[in-house]
mmCIF file of C-alpha atoms in Angstrom:
data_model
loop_
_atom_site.group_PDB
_atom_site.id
_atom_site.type_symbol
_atom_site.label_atom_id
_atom_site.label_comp_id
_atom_site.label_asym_id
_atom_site.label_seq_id
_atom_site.Cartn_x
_atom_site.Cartn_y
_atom_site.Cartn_z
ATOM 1 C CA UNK A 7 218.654 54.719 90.432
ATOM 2 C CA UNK A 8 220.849 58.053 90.642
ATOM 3 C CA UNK A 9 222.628 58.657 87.484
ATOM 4 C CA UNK A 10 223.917 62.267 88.317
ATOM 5 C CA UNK A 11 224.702 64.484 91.232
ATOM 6 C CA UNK A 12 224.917 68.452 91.173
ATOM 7 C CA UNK A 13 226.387 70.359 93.371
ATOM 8 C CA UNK A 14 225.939 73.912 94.086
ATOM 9 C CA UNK A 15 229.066 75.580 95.189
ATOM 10 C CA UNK A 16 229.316 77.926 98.380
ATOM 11 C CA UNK A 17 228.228 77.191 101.033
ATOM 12 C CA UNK A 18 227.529 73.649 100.018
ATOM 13 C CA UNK A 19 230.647 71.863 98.454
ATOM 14 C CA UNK A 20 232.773 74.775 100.005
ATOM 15 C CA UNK A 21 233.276 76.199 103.191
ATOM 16 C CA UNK A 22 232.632 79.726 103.888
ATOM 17 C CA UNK A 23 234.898 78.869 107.241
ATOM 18 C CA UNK A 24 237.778 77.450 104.699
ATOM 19 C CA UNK A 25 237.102 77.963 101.606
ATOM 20 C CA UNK A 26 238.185 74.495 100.438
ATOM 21 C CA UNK A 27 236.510 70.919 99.746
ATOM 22 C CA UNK A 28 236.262 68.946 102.926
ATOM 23 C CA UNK A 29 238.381 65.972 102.108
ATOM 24 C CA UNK A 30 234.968 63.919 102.909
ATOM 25 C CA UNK A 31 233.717 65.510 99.962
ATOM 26 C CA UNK A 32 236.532 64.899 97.564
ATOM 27 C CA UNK A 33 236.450 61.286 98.534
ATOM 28 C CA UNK A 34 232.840 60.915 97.870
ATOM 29 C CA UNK A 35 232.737 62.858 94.572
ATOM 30 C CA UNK A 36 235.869 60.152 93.782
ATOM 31 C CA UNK A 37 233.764 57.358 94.407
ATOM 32 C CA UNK A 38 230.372 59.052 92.449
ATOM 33 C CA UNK A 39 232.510 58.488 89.682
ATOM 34 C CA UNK A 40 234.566 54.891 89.867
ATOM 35 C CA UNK A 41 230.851 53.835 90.291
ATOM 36 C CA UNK A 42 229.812 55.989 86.922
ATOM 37 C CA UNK A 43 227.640 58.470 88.554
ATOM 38 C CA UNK A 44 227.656 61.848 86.245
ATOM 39 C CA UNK A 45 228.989 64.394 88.524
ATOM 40 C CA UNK A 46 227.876 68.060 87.515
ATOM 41 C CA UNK A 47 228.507 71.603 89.096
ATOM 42 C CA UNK A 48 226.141 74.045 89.313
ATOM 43 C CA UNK A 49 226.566 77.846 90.577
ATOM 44 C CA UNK A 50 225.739 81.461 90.664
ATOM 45 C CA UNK A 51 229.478 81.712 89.398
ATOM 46 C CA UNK A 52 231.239 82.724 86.122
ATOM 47 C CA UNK A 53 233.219 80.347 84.545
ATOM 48 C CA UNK A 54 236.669 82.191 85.043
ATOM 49 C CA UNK A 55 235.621 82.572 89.166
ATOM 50 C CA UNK A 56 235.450 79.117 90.154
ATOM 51 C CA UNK A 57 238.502 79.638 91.707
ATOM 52 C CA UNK A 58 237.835 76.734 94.631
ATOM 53 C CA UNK A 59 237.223 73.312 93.114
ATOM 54 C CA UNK A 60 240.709 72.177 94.409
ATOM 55 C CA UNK A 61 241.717 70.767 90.881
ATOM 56 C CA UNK A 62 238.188 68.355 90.631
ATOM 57 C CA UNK A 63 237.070 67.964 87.270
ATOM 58 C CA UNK A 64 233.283 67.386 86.736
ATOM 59 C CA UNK A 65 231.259 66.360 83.777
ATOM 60 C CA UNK A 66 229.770 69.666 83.095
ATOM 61 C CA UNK A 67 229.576 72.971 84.647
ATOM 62 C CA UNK A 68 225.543 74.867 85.139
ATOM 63 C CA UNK A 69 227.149 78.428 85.583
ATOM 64 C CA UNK A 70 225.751 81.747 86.103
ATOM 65 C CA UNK A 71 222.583 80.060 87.373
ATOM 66 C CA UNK A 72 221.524 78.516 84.159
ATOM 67 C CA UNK A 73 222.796 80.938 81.769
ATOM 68 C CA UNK A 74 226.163 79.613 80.580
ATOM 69 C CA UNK A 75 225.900 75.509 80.701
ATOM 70 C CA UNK A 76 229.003 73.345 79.676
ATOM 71 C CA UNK A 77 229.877 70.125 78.991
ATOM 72 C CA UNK A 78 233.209 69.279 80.141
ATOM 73 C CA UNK A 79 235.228 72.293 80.501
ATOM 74 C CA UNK A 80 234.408 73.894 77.088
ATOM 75 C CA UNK A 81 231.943 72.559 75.173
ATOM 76 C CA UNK A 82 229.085 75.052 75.280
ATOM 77 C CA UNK A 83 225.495 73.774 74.982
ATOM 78 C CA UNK A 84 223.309 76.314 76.236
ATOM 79 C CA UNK A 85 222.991 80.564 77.173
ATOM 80 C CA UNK A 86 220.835 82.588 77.543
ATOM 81 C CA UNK A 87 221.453 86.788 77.444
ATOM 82 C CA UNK A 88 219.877 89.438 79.957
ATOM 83 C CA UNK A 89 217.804 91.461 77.662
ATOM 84 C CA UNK A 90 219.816 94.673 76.342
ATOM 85 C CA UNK A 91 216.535 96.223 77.046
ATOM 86 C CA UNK A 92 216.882 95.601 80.482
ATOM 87 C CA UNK A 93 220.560 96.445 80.556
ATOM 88 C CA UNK A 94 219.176 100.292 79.213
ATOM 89 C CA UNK A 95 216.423 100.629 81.984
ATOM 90 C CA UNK A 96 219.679 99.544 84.196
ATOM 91 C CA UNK A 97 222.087 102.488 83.100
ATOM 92 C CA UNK A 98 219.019 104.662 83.685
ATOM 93 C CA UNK A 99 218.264 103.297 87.272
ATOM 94 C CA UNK A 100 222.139 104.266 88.176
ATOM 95 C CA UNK A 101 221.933 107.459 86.637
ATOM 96 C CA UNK A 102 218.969 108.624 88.905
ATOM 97 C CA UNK A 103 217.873 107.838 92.085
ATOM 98 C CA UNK A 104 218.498 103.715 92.584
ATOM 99 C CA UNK A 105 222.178 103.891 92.701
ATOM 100 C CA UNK A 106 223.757 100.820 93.503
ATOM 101 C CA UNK A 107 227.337 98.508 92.743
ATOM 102 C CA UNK A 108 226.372 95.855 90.170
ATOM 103 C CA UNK A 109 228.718 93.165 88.509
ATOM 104 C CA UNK A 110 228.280 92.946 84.853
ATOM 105 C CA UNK A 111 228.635 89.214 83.506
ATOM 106 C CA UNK A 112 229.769 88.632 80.097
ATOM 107 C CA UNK A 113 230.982 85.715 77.883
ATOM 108 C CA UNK A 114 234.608 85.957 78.419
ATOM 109 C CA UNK A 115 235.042 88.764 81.366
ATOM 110 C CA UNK A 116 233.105 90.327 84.356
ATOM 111 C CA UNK A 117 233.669 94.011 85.418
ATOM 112 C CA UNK A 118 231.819 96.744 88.252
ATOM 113 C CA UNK A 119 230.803 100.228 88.363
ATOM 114 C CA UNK A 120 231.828 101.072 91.744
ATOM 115 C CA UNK A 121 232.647 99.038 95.262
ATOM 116 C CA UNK A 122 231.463 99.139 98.934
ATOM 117 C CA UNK A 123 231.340 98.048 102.216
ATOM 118 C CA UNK A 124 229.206 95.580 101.335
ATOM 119 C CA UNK A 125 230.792 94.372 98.011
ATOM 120 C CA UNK A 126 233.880 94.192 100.631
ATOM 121 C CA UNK A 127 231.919 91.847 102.702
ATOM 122 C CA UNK A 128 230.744 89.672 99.967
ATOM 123 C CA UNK A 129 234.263 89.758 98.390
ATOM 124 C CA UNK A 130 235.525 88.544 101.458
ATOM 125 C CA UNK A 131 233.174 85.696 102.411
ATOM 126 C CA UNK A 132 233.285 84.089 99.135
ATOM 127 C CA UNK A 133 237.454 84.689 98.435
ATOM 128 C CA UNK A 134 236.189 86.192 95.590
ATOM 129 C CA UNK A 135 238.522 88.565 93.273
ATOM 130 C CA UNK A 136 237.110 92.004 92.887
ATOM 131 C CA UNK A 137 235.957 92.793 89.360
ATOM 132 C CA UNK A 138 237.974 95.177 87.555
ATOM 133 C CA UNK A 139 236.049 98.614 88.023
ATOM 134 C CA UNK A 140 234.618 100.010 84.808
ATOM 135 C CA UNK A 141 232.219 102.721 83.377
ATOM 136 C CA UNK A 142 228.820 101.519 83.635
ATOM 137 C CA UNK A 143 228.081 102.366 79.907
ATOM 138 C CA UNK A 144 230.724 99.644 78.957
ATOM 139 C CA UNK A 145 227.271 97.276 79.542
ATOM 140 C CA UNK A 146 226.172 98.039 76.128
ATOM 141 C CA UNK A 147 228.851 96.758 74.367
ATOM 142 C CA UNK A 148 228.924 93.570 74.399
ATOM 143 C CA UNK A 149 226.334 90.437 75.302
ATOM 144 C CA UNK A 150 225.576 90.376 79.469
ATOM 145 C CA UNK A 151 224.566 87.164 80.899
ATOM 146 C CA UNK A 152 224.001 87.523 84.715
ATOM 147 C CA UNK A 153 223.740 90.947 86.611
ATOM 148 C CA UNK A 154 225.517 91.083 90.735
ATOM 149 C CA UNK A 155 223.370 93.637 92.425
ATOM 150 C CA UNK A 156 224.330 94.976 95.993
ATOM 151 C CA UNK A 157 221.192 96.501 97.006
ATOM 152 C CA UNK A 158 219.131 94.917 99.971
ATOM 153 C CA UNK A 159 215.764 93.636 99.806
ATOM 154 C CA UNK A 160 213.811 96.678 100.747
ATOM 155 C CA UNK A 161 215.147 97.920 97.110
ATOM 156 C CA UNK A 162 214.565 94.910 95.396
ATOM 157 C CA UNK A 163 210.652 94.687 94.265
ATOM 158 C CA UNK A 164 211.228 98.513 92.832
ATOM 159 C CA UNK A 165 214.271 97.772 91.035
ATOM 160 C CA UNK A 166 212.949 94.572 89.747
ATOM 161 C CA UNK A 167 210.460 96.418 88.559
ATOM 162 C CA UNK A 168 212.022 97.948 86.027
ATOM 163 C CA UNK A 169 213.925 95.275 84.741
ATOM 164 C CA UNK A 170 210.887 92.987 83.052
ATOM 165 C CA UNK A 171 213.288 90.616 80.969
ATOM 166 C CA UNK A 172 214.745 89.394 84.476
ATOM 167 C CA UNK A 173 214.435 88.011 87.953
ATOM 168 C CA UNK A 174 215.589 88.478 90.951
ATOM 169 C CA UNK A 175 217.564 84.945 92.806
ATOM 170 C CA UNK A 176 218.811 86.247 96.154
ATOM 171 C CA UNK A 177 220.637 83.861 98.499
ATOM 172 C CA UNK A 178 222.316 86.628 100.504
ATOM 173 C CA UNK A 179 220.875 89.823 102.373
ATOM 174 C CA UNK A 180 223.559 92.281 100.525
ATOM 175 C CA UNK A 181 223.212 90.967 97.347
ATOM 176 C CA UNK A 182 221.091 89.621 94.536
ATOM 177 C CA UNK A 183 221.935 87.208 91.095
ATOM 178 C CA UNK A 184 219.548 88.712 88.271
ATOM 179 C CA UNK A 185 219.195 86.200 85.724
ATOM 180 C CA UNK A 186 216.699 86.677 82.656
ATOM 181 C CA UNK A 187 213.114 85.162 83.194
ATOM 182 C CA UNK A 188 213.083 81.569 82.505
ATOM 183 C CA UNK A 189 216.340 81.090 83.717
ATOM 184 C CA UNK A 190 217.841 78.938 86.823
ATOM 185 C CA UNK A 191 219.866 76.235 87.865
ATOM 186 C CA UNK A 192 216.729 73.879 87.151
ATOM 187 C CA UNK A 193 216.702 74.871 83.475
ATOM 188 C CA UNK A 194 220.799 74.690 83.162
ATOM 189 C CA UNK A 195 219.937 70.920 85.004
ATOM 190 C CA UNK A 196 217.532 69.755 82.399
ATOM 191 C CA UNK A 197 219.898 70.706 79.238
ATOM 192 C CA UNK A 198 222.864 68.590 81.041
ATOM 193 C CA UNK A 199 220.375 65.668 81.508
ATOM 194 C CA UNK A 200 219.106 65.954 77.772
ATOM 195 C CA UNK A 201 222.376 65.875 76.760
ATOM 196 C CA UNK A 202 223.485 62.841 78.765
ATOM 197 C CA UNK A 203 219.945 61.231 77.923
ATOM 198 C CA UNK A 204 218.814 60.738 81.590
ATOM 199 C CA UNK A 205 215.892 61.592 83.090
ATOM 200 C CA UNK A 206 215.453 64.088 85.998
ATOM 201 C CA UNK A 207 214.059 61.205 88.299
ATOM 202 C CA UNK A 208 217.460 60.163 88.280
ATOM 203 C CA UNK A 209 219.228 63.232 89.494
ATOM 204 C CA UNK A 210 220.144 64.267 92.966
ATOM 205 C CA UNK A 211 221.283 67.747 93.589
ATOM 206 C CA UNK A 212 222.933 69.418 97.213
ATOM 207 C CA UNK A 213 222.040 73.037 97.528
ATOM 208 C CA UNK A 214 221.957 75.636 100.208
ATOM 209 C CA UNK A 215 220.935 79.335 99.310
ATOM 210 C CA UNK A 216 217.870 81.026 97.626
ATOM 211 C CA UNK A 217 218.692 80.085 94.002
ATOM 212 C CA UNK A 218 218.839 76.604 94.642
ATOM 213 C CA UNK A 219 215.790 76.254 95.524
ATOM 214 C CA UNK A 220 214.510 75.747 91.669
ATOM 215 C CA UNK A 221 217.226 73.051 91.331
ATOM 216 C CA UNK A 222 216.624 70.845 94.422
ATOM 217 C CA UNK A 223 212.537 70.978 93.248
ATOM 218 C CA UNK A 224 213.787 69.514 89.986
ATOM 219 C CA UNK A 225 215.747 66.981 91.075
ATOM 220 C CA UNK A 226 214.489 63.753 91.819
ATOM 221 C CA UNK A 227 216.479 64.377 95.248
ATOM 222 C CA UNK A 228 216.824 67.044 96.275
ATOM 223 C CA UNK A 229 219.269 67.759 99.410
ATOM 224 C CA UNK A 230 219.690 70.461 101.348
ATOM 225 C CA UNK A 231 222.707 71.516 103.650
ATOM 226 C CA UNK A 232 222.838 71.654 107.321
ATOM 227 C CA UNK A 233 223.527 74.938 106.833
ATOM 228 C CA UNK A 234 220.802 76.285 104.229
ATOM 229 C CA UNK A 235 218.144 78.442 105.611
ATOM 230 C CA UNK A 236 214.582 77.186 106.946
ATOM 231 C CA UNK A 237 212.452 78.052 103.105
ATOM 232 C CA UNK A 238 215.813 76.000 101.434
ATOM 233 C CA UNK A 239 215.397 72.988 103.543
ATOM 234 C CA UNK A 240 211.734 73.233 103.220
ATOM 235 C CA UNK A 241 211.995 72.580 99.534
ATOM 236 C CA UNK A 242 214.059 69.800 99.412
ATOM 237 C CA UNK A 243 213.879 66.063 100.250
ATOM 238 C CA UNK A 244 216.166 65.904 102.454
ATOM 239 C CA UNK A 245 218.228 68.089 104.983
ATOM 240 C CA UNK A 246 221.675 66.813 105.455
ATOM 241 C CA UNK A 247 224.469 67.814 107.508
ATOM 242 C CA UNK A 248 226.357 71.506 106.986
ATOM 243 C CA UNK A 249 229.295 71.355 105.096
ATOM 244 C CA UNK A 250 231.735 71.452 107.665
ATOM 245 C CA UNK A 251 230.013 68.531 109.070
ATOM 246 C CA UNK A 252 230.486 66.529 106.183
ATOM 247 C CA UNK A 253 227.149 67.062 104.843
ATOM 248 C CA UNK A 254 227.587 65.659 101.440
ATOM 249 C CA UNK A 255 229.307 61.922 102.872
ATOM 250 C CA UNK A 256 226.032 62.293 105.202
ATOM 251 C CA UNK A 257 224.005 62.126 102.676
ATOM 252 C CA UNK A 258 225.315 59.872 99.870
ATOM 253 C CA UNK A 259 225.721 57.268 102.497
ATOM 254 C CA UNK A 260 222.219 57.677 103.739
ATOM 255 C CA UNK A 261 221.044 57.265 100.072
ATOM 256 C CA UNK A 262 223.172 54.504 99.508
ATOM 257 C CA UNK A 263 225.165 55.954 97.062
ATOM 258 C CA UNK A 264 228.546 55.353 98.462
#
């Protein structure tokens, strides 16, 4: 029996056509809950960017890809940091030849070194506000959580390199999330479901890029979008409808679950 859904953001509960909630999807989340089904978020996103949930309030928030997880809007029962280690080897890689924009994550604020034509893209595609642009030394001052890198995937196994705290969780050709080892939406997943005291057997989760990939093998049901690429719907359990399709009514109804 399903006692929780979690749903990834773009690209899955949102549009990247609209950049809203099909109604479809509202409706179904409604009934989730008037039948007591947990209903959980989980995204790539800071806290203060989910700017798109059309007013919905969910049980608890997996942000950041694992590294920030809520219950409710503010009760905070799990983080992890990106190693300041890392964040040195970082400042170094900018300063010499493996320059590159990067979003800095922290607790309470995100900022970026420098923008592009690919940031602008990204930006863009997601309606997502541009960071306020900052020194790249401001890094070391207080805790980082998540790293935004624009660099492409030719770049990535020698940047990666350096950074041995942290992993790489692309979902997009211009960009990678860089979360610290151990870290993902699977690990944000299980600290909801200890909280809540149910089991991961009876979880479902919707996903559609790279770094959802750890959270639809986790979940007892795991559901790809319409829209996810081939190695996404390979690891999942089902492949639904895209989003403007109504992918998530799709596949609640096939499950039974509304």
């Amino acid at each position: 029996m399903i006692k929780a859904v979690f749903f990834d953001i773009d690209g899955t509960l949102v549009s990247f056509q609209t950049h809203c909630i099909p109604k479809s999807a509202k409706q179904a989340i409604s009934q989730l809950k008037s039948k007591g089904v947990k209903v959980f978020i989980a995204t790539g996103r800071h806290w203060r960017v989910i700017n798109n949930l059309d007013g919905l309030e969910f049980d608890g928030y997996v942000t950041l890809n694992g590294s920030c997880c809520y219950v409710g809007r503010d009760e905070l029962i799990y983080k992890r940091l990106i190693p300041e280690e890392d964040i040195r080897h970082l400042l170094e890689l900018q300063a010499g030849d493996e320059h590159f924009p990067c979003i800095f994550v922290r607790a309470n604020d995100m900022f970026i070194n420098y923008v592009n034509e690919h940031t602008d893209i990204i930006f863009k595609m997601l309606n997502f506000p541009e960071p306020p642009r900052r020194n790249i030394r401001e890094a070391l001052k207080e805790d980082v959580f998540q790293l935004i890198g624009f660099f492409q995937m030719y770049q990535e196994k020698r940047i990666m390199a350096q950074l041995s705290g942290c992993e790489a969780t692309r979902w997009n050709p211009l960009f990678t999330d860089i979360v610290p080892i151990g870290g993902s939406k699977s690990i944000g997943m299980a600290k909801i479901l200890e909280y809540f005291g149910i089991s991961r057997d009876e979880c479902m989760a919707f996903g559609d890029g790279g770094n959802d990939i750890p959270m639809l093998e986790y979940a007892g049901v795991g559901v790809a979008m319409g829209n996810a690429k081939e190695d996404v719907q390979a690891k999942s359990d089902f492949v639904t409808e895209s989003v403007d399709e109504d992918g998530i009514v799709y596949a609640l109804r096939h499950f039974g679950l509304i």
